[in-house]
Coordinates of C-alpha atoms and ligand atoms in Angstrom, one line a residue:
M305 CA 196.6 15.3 181.9
A306 CA 193.5 13.0 183.0
S307 CA 191.1 15.2 181.6
L308 CA 193.0 14.5 178.3
R309 CA 193.4 11.1 178.6
L310 CA 189.7 11.0 179.4
S311 CA 188.4 13.0 177.0
S312 CA 190.1 10.4 174.3
L313 CA 187.7 8.0 176.3
L314 CA 184.7 9.9 176.0
S315 CA 184.4 10.8 172.3
G316 CA 183.8 7.1 172.1
S317 CA 187.0 5.9 171.1
F318 CA 187.8 3.7 173.8
S319 CA 188.7 0.7 171.5
A320 CA 190.8 3.5 169.3
S321 CA 192.7 4.4 172.0
L322 CA 193.7 1.1 173.1
F323 CA 194.3 0.1 170.0
S324 CA 196.8 3.1 169.0
L325 CA 198.9 1.4 172.6
G326 CA 201.6 -0.5 170.8
R327 CA 201.3 -0.6 167.3
N328 CA 203.2 2.2 165.7
S329 CA 206.7 1.5 166.3
K330 CA 208.4 4.1 168.1
F331 CA 209.0 1.7 170.9
G332 CA 211.3 -1.1 170.7
R333 CA 214.2 -1.5 172.5
G334 CA 213.8 -4.4 175.2
I335 CA 210.6 -5.4 174.0
S336 CA 210.5 -9.2 172.5
R337 CA 207.7 -10.0 169.4
F338 CA 206.4 -13.3 170.8
N339 CA 208.4 -15.6 169.2
T340 CA 211.5 -13.6 170.8
A341 CA 210.8 -13.7 174.3
A342 CA 214.6 -12.8 175.9
S343 CA 213.6 -9.7 177.6
L344 CA 210.6 -11.2 179.4
E345 CA 213.5 -13.2 181.9
V346 CA 214.6 -9.4 183.5
P347 CA 211.2 -7.8 185.0
V348 CA 210.9 -4.2 186.0
T349 CA 211.0 -3.2 189.4
P350 CA 207.9 -1.8 190.1
S351 CA 207.8 1.6 192.0
V352 CA 204.8 1.5 194.3
Q353 CA 204.7 0.2 198.0
I354 CA 202.1 -2.1 199.5
N355 CA 200.1 -1.0 202.3
H356 CA 197.8 -2.4 202.6
T357 CA 197.2 -6.3 202.5
Q358 CA 195.1 -6.5 206.1
L359 CA 191.1 -6.8 205.3
L360 CA 189.1 -3.6 205.2
I361 CA 185.8 -4.3 208.2
N362 CA 183.8 -1.8 209.6
G363 CA 186.7 1.9 208.4
Q364 CA 189.5 -0.4 209.6
F365 CA 192.2 -2.7 208.4
V366 CA 192.4 -5.8 210.1
D367 CA 193.6 -9.6 209.8
A368 CA 192.0 -12.7 209.1
A369 CA 190.3 -13.9 212.0
S370 CA 192.3 -17.1 211.6
G371 CA 195.2 -15.0 211.4
K372 CA 195.6 -16.5 208.1
T373 CA 197.2 -15.4 204.6
F374 CA 197.6 -16.8 201.1
P375 CA 200.5 -14.7 198.7
T376 CA 199.3 -12.5 195.4
L377 CA 201.6 -13.2 192.6
D378 CA 203.0 -11.4 189.7
P379 CA 202.0 -13.3 187.0
R380 CA 205.0 -12.2 185.0
T381 CA 207.4 -14.6 186.9
G382 CA 204.9 -16.6 189.4
D383 CA 207.2 -14.8 192.2
V384 CA 205.2 -13.7 195.3
I385 CA 204.3 -10.0 195.6
A386 CA 202.6 -10.5 199.0
H387 CA 200.8 -12.3 201.7
V388 CA 197.7 -11.1 201.9
A389 CA 194.9 -11.4 204.9
E390 CA 192.5 -14.6 204.1
G391 CA 188.9 -14.0 205.1
D392 CA 186.8 -17.0 205.2
K393 CA 183.5 -17.1 206.6
E394 CA 184.0 -15.3 210.5
D395 CA 185.7 -12.5 208.8
I396 CA 182.5 -11.8 206.3
N397 CA 179.9 -12.5 209.7
R398 CA 181.7 -9.6 210.8
A399 CA 181.9 -7.3 207.7
V400 CA 178.2 -8.1 207.0
A401 CA 177.4 -7.2 210.7
A402 CA 179.4 -4.1 209.8
A403 CA 177.3 -3.0 206.6
R404 CA 174.2 -4.0 208.5
K405 CA 174.7 -1.6 211.2
A406 CA 175.8 0.9 209.2
F407 CA 172.9 0.9 206.8
D408 CA 170.0 0.0 209.8
E409 CA 171.8 3.1 212.1
G410 CA 173.1 5.4 209.7
P411 CA 174.7 8.0 209.0
W412 CA 175.3 6.5 205.1
P413 CA 171.6 5.8 204.1
K414 CA 170.6 9.1 206.0
M415 CA 172.5 11.4 205.0
T416 CA 170.8 13.6 202.3
A417 CA 171.8 12.7 198.6
Y418 CA 173.8 15.7 198.2
E419 CA 176.7 14.9 201.0
R420 CA 176.7 10.8 199.5
S421 CA 177.4 12.5 196.3
C422 CA 180.0 15.1 197.1
I423 CA 182.0 12.4 199.3
I424 CA 181.9 9.5 196.4
Y425 CA 183.3 13.0 194.1
R426 CA 186.0 14.0 196.1
F427 CA 186.9 10.1 195.5
A428 CA 186.8 10.0 191.9
D429 CA 189.4 13.5 192.5
L430 CA 191.5 11.0 195.0
L431 CA 191.3 8.4 192.3
E432 CA 193.0 10.6 189.6
K433 CA 195.4 12.0 192.0
H434 CA 196.7 8.8 192.9
N435 CA 196.0 7.4 189.0
D436 CA 200.0 6.3 188.1
E437 CA 200.2 4.3 191.5
I438 CA 196.9 2.4 191.6
A439 CA 197.1 1.7 187.9
T440 CA 201.0 0.2 189.1
L441 CA 199.9 -1.9 191.7
E442 CA 197.3 -3.0 189.0
T443 CA 199.9 -3.9 186.2
W444 CA 202.1 -6.0 189.2
D445 CA 198.5 -7.6 190.4
N446 CA 197.1 -8.7 187.0
G447 CA 199.5 -8.3 184.9
K448 CA 197.8 -6.4 182.3
P449 CA 199.9 -3.5 180.5
Y450 CA 200.3 -0.2 182.1
E451 CA 199.8 1.8 179.2
Q452 CA 196.5 -0.4 179.7
A453 CA 195.8 0.6 183.4
A454 CA 197.0 4.2 183.3
K455 CA 195.4 5.6 180.2
I456 CA 192.5 3.8 180.1
E457 CA 191.6 1.4 183.1
V458 CA 192.1 3.8 185.8
P459 CA 190.9 6.7 184.2
M460 CA 187.5 5.1 183.4
L461 CA 186.9 4.2 187.0
T462 CA 187.4 7.4 188.0
R463 CA 184.5 8.7 185.0
L464 CA 182.1 5.6 186.3
M465 CA 183.0 7.0 190.6
R466 CA 181.8 10.5 188.9
Y467 CA 178.6 9.7 186.9
Y468 CA 176.8 7.4 189.8
A469 CA 178.4 10.8 191.9
G470 CA 176.4 12.9 189.6
W471 CA 173.2 10.0 190.5
A472 CA 173.2 9.6 194.0
D473 CA 171.2 13.3 194.2
K474 CA 169.1 12.7 191.4
I475 CA 167.2 9.2 192.7
H476 CA 163.4 9.4 193.1
G477 CA 159.7 7.8 192.4
L478 CA 157.3 8.7 190.9
T479 CA 153.4 10.0 191.2
V480 CA 151.2 7.5 190.1
P481 CA 148.0 8.3 188.4
A482 CA 145.2 5.3 189.9
D483 CA 141.7 4.3 189.3
G484 CA 140.0 5.3 192.9
P485 CA 140.4 8.2 194.9
Y486 CA 143.5 7.7 196.2
H487 CA 147.0 9.8 196.1
V488 CA 149.8 7.0 194.9
Q489 CA 153.4 7.5 195.3
T490 CA 156.1 5.2 194.7
L491 CA 159.8 5.8 196.4
H492 CA 162.9 4.5 195.6
E493 CA 164.5 3.1 198.1
P494 CA 168.0 1.2 198.8
I495 CA 167.7 -2.5 199.2
G496 CA 170.4 -2.9 202.3
V497 CA 173.2 -4.7 202.4
A498 CA 174.7 -5.4 199.0
G499 CA 177.3 -8.6 198.8
Q500 CA 179.5 -8.2 195.3
I501 CA 182.4 -11.2 194.1
I502 CA 184.2 -9.9 191.6
P503 CA 187.1 -11.7 188.9
W504 CA 190.6 -10.8 188.3
N505 CA 191.0 -9.8 185.3
F506 CA 189.6 -6.1 185.3
P507 CA 189.7 -5.7 188.9
L508 CA 189.2 -2.1 189.0
L509 CA 186.7 -2.0 186.9
M510 CA 184.4 -4.5 187.9
Y511 CA 184.8 -3.1 191.9
G512 CA 183.8 0.3 190.0
W513 CA 181.1 -1.2 188.2
K514 CA 179.8 -3.2 191.5
I515 CA 180.7 -0.2 193.8
G516 CA 179.6 2.7 192.1
P517 CA 175.7 2.1 191.9
A518 CA 175.1 0.4 194.8
L519 CA 176.8 3.2 197.1
A520 CA 174.8 6.0 194.8
C521 CA 171.5 4.1 195.7
S522 CA 173.1 4.4 199.4
N523 CA 173.0 0.6 200.2
T524 CA 176.3 -0.3 202.3
V525 CA 178.4 -3.2 200.6
V526 CA 180.7 -6.2 201.6
M527 CA 183.1 -6.9 198.3
K528 CA 185.0 -10.1 198.6
T529 CA 187.3 -9.6 195.8
A530 CA 189.6 -12.6 193.4
E531 CA 192.0 -14.1 194.8
Q532 CA 194.3 -13.6 192.2
T533 CA 194.4 -9.8 192.4
P534 CA 193.4 -8.4 196.0
L535 CA 196.0 -5.5 195.8
S536 CA 194.0 -2.5 193.6
A537 CA 190.7 -2.4 195.5
L538 CA 192.5 -2.1 199.0
Y539 CA 194.3 0.9 198.1
V540 CA 191.3 2.4 196.0
S541 CA 189.4 1.5 199.1
N542 CA 191.5 3.7 201.5
L543 CA 191.2 6.7 199.0
L544 CA 187.5 5.8 199.6
H545 CA 187.7 6.3 203.1
E546 CA 190.2 9.5 203.1
A547 CA 187.0 10.8 200.7
G548 CA 184.6 10.5 204.0
L549 CA 183.0 7.5 203.7
P550 CA 181.7 6.0 206.9
P551 CA 183.3 3.3 208.7
G552 CA 180.9 0.0 207.5
V553 CA 179.9 1.0 204.1
L554 CA 182.4 -0.8 201.8
N555 CA 184.1 -3.5 203.4
V556 CA 187.0 -5.3 201.6
V557 CA 187.0 -9.1 202.7
S558 CA 190.1 -10.2 200.8
G559 CA 189.8 -14.6 200.0
F560 CA 189.0 -17.5 197.8
G561 CA 185.6 -18.7 196.2
S562 CA 184.9 -21.4 198.0
T563 CA 185.3 -19.9 201.4
A564 CA 184.9 -16.0 201.6
G565 CA 182.5 -16.2 198.6
A566 CA 180.4 -18.5 199.6
A567 CA 179.7 -17.5 203.2
L568 CA 178.8 -14.4 201.8
A569 CA 176.2 -15.3 198.4
S570 CA 174.8 -17.8 201.3
H571 CA 174.3 -15.4 204.1
M572 CA 171.1 -14.1 205.8
D573 CA 171.8 -10.6 206.2
V574 CA 173.1 -10.0 202.9
D575 CA 170.2 -8.6 201.3
K576 CA 171.2 -8.8 197.6
V577 CA 174.2 -10.9 195.6
A578 CA 176.4 -9.4 192.4
F579 CA 178.9 -11.6 191.1
T580 CA 180.7 -11.4 187.9
G581 CA 182.9 -14.5 186.6
S582 CA 182.2 -17.6 185.5
T583 CA 179.1 -19.5 184.2
A584 CA 179.6 -22.3 186.6
T585 CA 180.4 -20.5 189.4
G586 CA 177.4 -17.8 188.1
K587 CA 175.3 -21.6 188.5
V588 CA 176.6 -21.8 192.4
I589 CA 176.0 -18.5 193.7
S590 CA 172.8 -18.6 192.2
S591 CA 172.0 -21.7 194.1
L592 CA 173.1 -20.1 197.3
A593 CA 171.1 -16.7 197.3
S594 CA 167.9 -19.2 196.5
K595 CA 168.9 -21.8 198.8
S596 CA 169.8 -19.3 202.1
N597 CA 167.1 -16.2 202.3
L598 CA 166.0 -15.7 198.4
K599 CA 168.1 -12.9 197.7
P600 CA 168.3 -11.4 194.0
V601 CA 171.2 -11.5 192.0
T602 CA 172.5 -10.7 189.0
L603 CA 175.2 -12.3 186.9
E604 CA 177.4 -11.3 184.6
L605 CA 178.8 -14.5 183.3
G606 CA 181.1 -16.4 180.2
G607 CA 180.3 -15.7 176.5
K608 CA 182.0 -16.8 173.6
S609 CA 180.7 -13.9 171.2
A610 CA 180.7 -13.8 167.5
F611 CA 182.7 -11.0 165.3
I612 CA 180.9 -10.9 161.6
V613 CA 183.0 -9.4 158.9
C614 CA 181.0 -9.4 155.8
E615 CA 181.9 -9.8 152.3
D616 CA 181.6 -6.2 151.5
A617 CA 183.5 -5.1 155.0
D618 CA 186.5 -2.8 154.7
I619 CA 189.2 -5.9 155.2
D620 CA 192.3 -4.2 157.0
Q621 CA 190.1 -2.4 159.9
A622 CA 187.9 -5.6 160.4
V623 CA 191.6 -7.3 160.4
E624 CA 192.6 -4.8 163.3
L625 CA 189.1 -5.0 164.9
A626 CA 188.9 -8.5 164.9
H627 CA 192.5 -8.7 167.0
F628 CA 191.7 -5.9 169.1
A629 CA 188.7 -7.5 169.7
L630 CA 189.7 -10.6 171.2
F631 CA 193.4 -10.2 172.0
F632 CA 192.9 -7.4 174.3
N633 CA 193.9 -7.6 177.9
Q634 CA 195.6 -10.8 177.2
G635 CA 192.3 -12.2 175.9
Q636 CA 191.1 -12.4 179.2
C637 CA 187.6 -10.7 178.7
C638 CA 184.4 -12.1 179.0
C639 CA 182.6 -10.7 175.8
A640 CA 186.0 -11.3 173.9
G641 CA 185.4 -11.6 170.1
S642 CA 186.4 -14.8 170.3
R643 CA 184.6 -16.8 167.3
T644 CA 185.5 -14.5 164.4
F645 CA 182.6 -15.5 161.9
V646 CA 183.9 -14.2 157.8
H647 CA 182.3 -14.4 154.8
E648 CA 184.1 -16.8 152.3
R649 CA 184.3 -14.5 149.6
V650 CA 187.4 -12.4 151.9
Y651 CA 188.1 -15.1 154.1
D652 CA 191.7 -16.2 153.1
E653 CA 192.9 -12.6 153.0
F654 CA 191.6 -12.1 156.1
V655 CA 193.3 -14.8 157.4
E656 CA 196.7 -14.0 155.5
K657 CA 196.1 -10.2 157.6
A658 CA 195.0 -11.8 161.1
K659 CA 198.0 -13.8 161.1
A660 CA 200.2 -10.4 160.1
C661 CA 198.4 -8.5 162.7
A662 CA 198.7 -11.4 165.7
M663 CA 202.7 -12.0 164.6
K664 CA 203.3 -8.6 164.9
R665 CA 201.8 -8.3 168.7
V666 CA 204.3 -7.1 171.2
V667 CA 204.2 -9.6 173.7
G668 CA 206.8 -8.6 176.4
D669 CA 207.3 -7.3 180.1
P670 CA 203.7 -5.1 180.9
F671 CA 205.6 -2.1 182.9
K672 CA 207.5 -1.7 179.7
T673 CA 206.3 1.1 176.9
G674 CA 204.8 -0.3 173.8
V675 CA 204.3 -3.9 175.1
E676 CA 200.8 -4.8 173.9
Q677 CA 200.4 -8.5 176.0
G678 CA 201.7 -9.5 178.6
P679 CA 201.2 -12.6 181.2
Q680 CA 198.3 -14.9 181.5
I681 CA 196.7 -14.1 185.0
D682 CA 198.2 -17.7 186.9
S683 CA 199.5 -20.7 186.0
A684 CA 195.7 -22.3 186.1
Q685 CA 194.6 -20.1 183.4
F686 CA 197.6 -21.0 181.0
E687 CA 197.6 -24.5 181.2
K688 CA 194.0 -24.0 180.6
I689 CA 194.6 -22.1 177.6
L690 CA 197.5 -24.1 175.9
N691 CA 195.2 -27.1 176.4
Y692 CA 192.8 -25.4 174.2
I693 CA 195.3 -25.1 172.1
R694 CA 196.3 -28.8 171.7
S695 CA 192.6 -29.0 171.1
G696 CA 192.1 -27.3 168.4
I697 CA 195.4 -28.5 166.3
E698 CA 194.2 -32.3 167.3
S699 CA 190.6 -31.5 166.2
G700 CA 191.7 -30.4 162.6
A701 CA 192.1 -26.4 162.6
T702 CA 194.7 -25.1 161.5
L703 CA 197.8 -23.3 163.7
E704 CA 198.7 -20.2 161.8
T705 CA 200.4 -18.8 163.8
G706 CA 201.4 -19.4 167.5
G707 CA 200.8 -22.2 169.8
E708 CA 203.2 -21.9 172.6
R709 CA 204.3 -20.5 175.8
A710 CA 206.3 -17.1 175.4
G711 CA 209.8 -16.8 177.1
T712 CA 210.6 -19.4 179.9
K713 CA 208.9 -17.9 183.3
G714 CA 205.9 -16.6 184.1
F715 CA 202.3 -17.2 182.3
Y716 CA 203.1 -16.0 178.7
I717 CA 201.5 -17.2 175.7
Q718 CA 202.1 -16.6 171.8
P719 CA 199.5 -15.1 170.7
T720 CA 197.7 -17.9 168.2
V721 CA 195.4 -18.0 165.7
F722 CA 193.2 -20.9 164.2
S723 CA 191.8 -21.1 160.8
N724 CA 189.5 -23.6 159.3
V725 CA 187.9 -23.6 162.6
Q726 CA 184.2 -25.6 162.4
D727 CA 181.3 -25.1 164.7
D728 CA 181.4 -28.2 166.8
M729 CA 185.3 -28.0 168.1
K730 CA 186.0 -27.0 171.6
I731 CA 187.5 -24.4 170.6
A732 CA 184.5 -22.8 169.2
K733 CA 182.5 -23.4 171.8
E734 CA 184.0 -23.1 174.9
E735 CA 185.4 -19.8 176.5
I736 CA 189.1 -20.1 176.1
F737 CA 189.9 -16.7 177.9
G738 CA 193.3 -16.4 176.6
P739 CA 195.3 -14.8 173.3
V740 CA 193.7 -17.3 170.6
Q741 CA 191.8 -16.1 168.2
S742 CA 189.1 -19.0 166.1
I743 CA 188.5 -17.8 162.5
L744 CA 185.5 -19.5 161.1
K745 CA 183.8 -19.0 157.3
F746 CA 180.3 -18.6 156.0
K747 CA 178.0 -18.5 153.3
N748 CA 175.4 -16.6 153.7
L749 CA 173.3 -13.9 156.4
D750 CA 170.9 -16.2 157.6
E751 CA 173.2 -19.0 158.4
V752 CA 175.8 -16.9 160.1
I753 CA 173.1 -16.0 162.3
K754 CA 171.9 -19.4 163.1
R755 CA 175.8 -20.2 164.2
A756 CA 175.9 -17.4 165.9
N757 CA 173.2 -17.3 167.8
S758 CA 173.4 -21.2 168.4
S759 CA 175.9 -20.9 171.7
P760 CA 174.7 -21.0 175.1
Y761 CA 176.3 -18.1 175.6
G762 CA 174.6 -14.4 174.6
L763 CA 177.6 -11.4 176.4
G764 CA 178.3 -9.8 173.0
A765 CA 178.6 -9.6 168.9
G766 CA 180.3 -7.1 166.8
V767 CA 179.5 -6.3 163.1
F768 CA 181.3 -5.6 160.5
T769 CA 179.8 -4.2 157.0
K770 CA 179.3 -1.2 155.8
N771 CA 175.2 -2.2 154.3
L772 CA 173.5 -0.3 156.3
G773 CA 170.5 -3.0 155.6
I774 CA 173.0 -5.6 157.2
A775 CA 173.8 -4.2 160.3
N776 CA 170.3 -3.2 160.7
T777 CA 169.2 -7.1 160.4
L778 CA 171.7 -8.5 162.2
M779 CA 171.0 -5.6 164.7
R780 CA 167.5 -6.9 165.6
A781 CA 168.6 -11.1 165.1
L782 CA 171.8 -11.8 167.3
R783 CA 170.4 -12.5 170.9
V784 CA 173.3 -10.7 173.0
G785 CA 173.5 -8.0 175.8
S786 CA 176.1 -5.6 173.1
L787 CA 176.3 -4.8 170.0
W788 CA 179.2 -2.9 168.4
I789 CA 178.7 -2.6 165.0
N790 CA 182.4 -1.5 163.0
C791 CA 183.6 -0.8 166.6
F792 CA 184.2 -3.0 169.5
D793 CA 184.6 -2.7 173.0
V794 CA 183.6 0.5 173.3
F795 CA 182.3 0.7 177.0
D796 CA 181.1 3.8 178.6
A797 CA 179.8 4.5 182.5
A798 CA 176.7 5.1 180.3
I799 CA 176.0 2.4 178.7
P800 CA 174.4 -0.6 180.4
F801 CA 176.6 -4.0 179.8
G802 CA 175.3 -7.7 180.6
G803 CA 174.1 -10.9 179.0
Y804 CA 171.3 -12.6 177.1
K805 CA 171.1 -16.7 177.9
M806 CA 174.2 -18.2 180.0
S807 CA 175.4 -15.2 179.7
G808 CA 173.6 -14.0 182.6
H809 CA 171.3 -11.6 184.2
G810 CA 170.7 -7.9 184.8
R811 CA 172.6 -5.0 183.6
E812 CA 175.2 -3.0 185.1
K813 CA 176.0 0.5 184.5
G814 CA 174.5 3.3 183.0
I815 CA 170.9 4.0 184.5
Y816 CA 170.2 0.4 184.0
G817 CA 173.0 -0.5 186.9
L818 CA 170.9 1.3 189.4
N819 CA 167.7 -1.3 189.0
N820 CA 169.8 -4.0 190.9
Y821 CA 170.8 -1.4 194.0
L822 CA 167.0 -0.4 194.6
Q823 CA 163.6 -1.5 195.6
V824 CA 160.4 0.0 195.1
K825 CA 158.1 0.8 197.7
A826 CA 154.4 1.7 196.2
V827 CA 152.4 4.4 199.0
I828 CA 148.9 4.9 198.7
S829 CA 146.6 7.4 201.0
P830 CA 142.7 8.1 200.4
V831 CA 142.0 11.4 199.0
E832 CA 139.3 12.7 201.3
N833 CA 137.4 14.7 199.2
A834 CA 137.6 13.1 195.4
A835 CA 136.9 16.9 194.4
W836 CA 139.6 17.4 194.3
L837 CA 141.9 14.4 192.7
Ligands
LIG1326 P1 185.2 -17.5 188.8 O1 184.0 -17.8 188.5 O2 185.1 -19.4 189.8 O3 186.0 -16.4 190.2 C1 185.5 -15.1 190.2 C2 185.0 -15.2 191.2 O4 183.9 -15.9 192.2 C3 186.3 -14.8 192.2 O5 186.2 -13.9 193.4 C4 186.3 -15.8 192.8 O6 186.8 -16.4 194.4 C5 184.4 -16.6 193.2 N1 184.1 -18.0 193.1 C6 184.2 -18.8 193.0 N2 183.9 -20.0 193.6 C7 182.8 -19.5 194.2 C8 181.8 -19.5 195.0 N3 181.2 -21.1 195.4 N4 181.2 -19.1 195.8 C9 181.1 -18.0 196.2 N5 182.1 -17.4 195.2 C10 183.4 -17.8 194.3 O7 186.2 -17.6 188.1 P2 188.3 -18.2 187.6 O8 188.0 -19.7 188.4 O9 188.9 -17.7 188.3 O10 188.2 -18.9 186.6 C11 187.8 -19.6 185.8 C12 187.2 -19.1 184.2 O11 186.3 -18.3 184.5 C13 188.0 -18.4 183.2 O12 189.2 -19.7 182.0 C14 186.8 -17.7 182.8 O13 186.1 -18.7 181.2 C15 185.7 -17.6 183.3 N6 185.7 -15.7 183.6 C16 184.8 -15.3 183.4 C17 185.1 -13.7 183.7 C18 184.4 -12.6 183.3 O14 184.5 -11.2 183.1 N7 183.3 -12.9 182.9 C19 185.8 -12.8 185.0 C20 187.0 -14.5 185.4 C21 187.1 -15.9 184.7
LIG1327 MG1 198.0 -11.6 191.5

């Protein structure tokens, strides 16, 4: 099963396989289109037990030092799923001390690389074995479609862990030729204790993108999960210990950003911090890191990615892909194609078809088969998105479809499409992070390049054309970290991901992800007899 799922992912059809979810109409019972949301009212009861709600420090599940807990909510209803230990500064101190000891005294960095690799491989096997329970937790806490979690995201996490398990015993330095009678070599060494702060939109994938390279390079970790989605990381971290991870190597502290997160970013004994989330919080973390011990920071931040449809594009395919690029994961993607630029000659046809596509989108309880869109993560995001929709209407964009909440409970929003969007409108400039597509018109290539690049963000872009010359021009001209040509959101463990400009710095995944967790030591020693150089 899992290998079948993986093979469809690995064939490069991540987007296609996601796309096919719910696109044919075999399903239908108990599912609501966005305009008839009756079945949203009776949520499916998830069949998984929540065993881990405490902090994970030094290999033990423990209460917060304060004894405090916070509720994590079900976005389908706003009801409490569980109360989770609320970590704060003192818990971060305990977790960092455990990670420091595990790094300085071992056994983790002192094991053979092969032993570390085997532990990570065993973890991947356990992820595969528990795929469906993990996916259930992820959907319950986050609201994403279960089919997406079970068939795409958990298998991707498994694949990513195997990718980095494979790297663990292949990390080594170089022998460097130098001018002079010296033998010169480089050692590629772990940085030490890594602080990692992750968001709620892909809780498990962000967990994997962070811990995979950190562990492969034999660092130890303190992770602060997002307050909206603490459950799945605790569950899988328990499996990682079952796979043989020594205590203290990975510590997981649930809690809030301004308390636990800030304490981690500013901790003097944390050697590096990696963050995914908003640009505003990225700036705070960067400043906390520099004000404390100047720890290096990698940041994966917001975006306003352009999706450019040229006049020669296959319009039906472009419409489907632009729809997927924006609406996937309830629109809660840092690289969402949230500025759909369409050439004026095909604009009207594109808008009509994009509207029809959005109206067909299946909104409903994410546990129901065939549902493409679940609820937004929480009331703050829900309100923020509805405000953006109001702003779009007030600024004169044409509301083609959607525009309101779906159902009466939870945080569901109708798939929404705006046409006649202008560059200076808030909906075209700011990250909405919701199911709201903005379609803009362009006349020629130079113009669209300038407009696409005028954003302070530079995370991703999509280009849709059959003309190789145009594709190559756009490939060079667009200032973004990921460029998808005639595809979108194709992710793979080996493909690096990260942003230009205010979308952050550093790259995660692939060989590039290792650089964030290694430092290079140059070792120089004289050769006694230069004749043997
Ligand atoms: P956020 O960036 O504030 O939160 C992300 C993580 O940072 C969470 O774990 C949070 O607890 C932590 N955090 C918050 N303040 C912190 C601080 N002062 N020090 C250390 N850690 C801190 O994002 P939030 O509030 O959940 O969402 C706001 C907006 O951010 C969204 O509407 C969206 O536009 C964007 N966002 C972007 C994401 C991405 O993948 N790039 C993911 C999540 C949100
Ligand atoms: Mg939740």
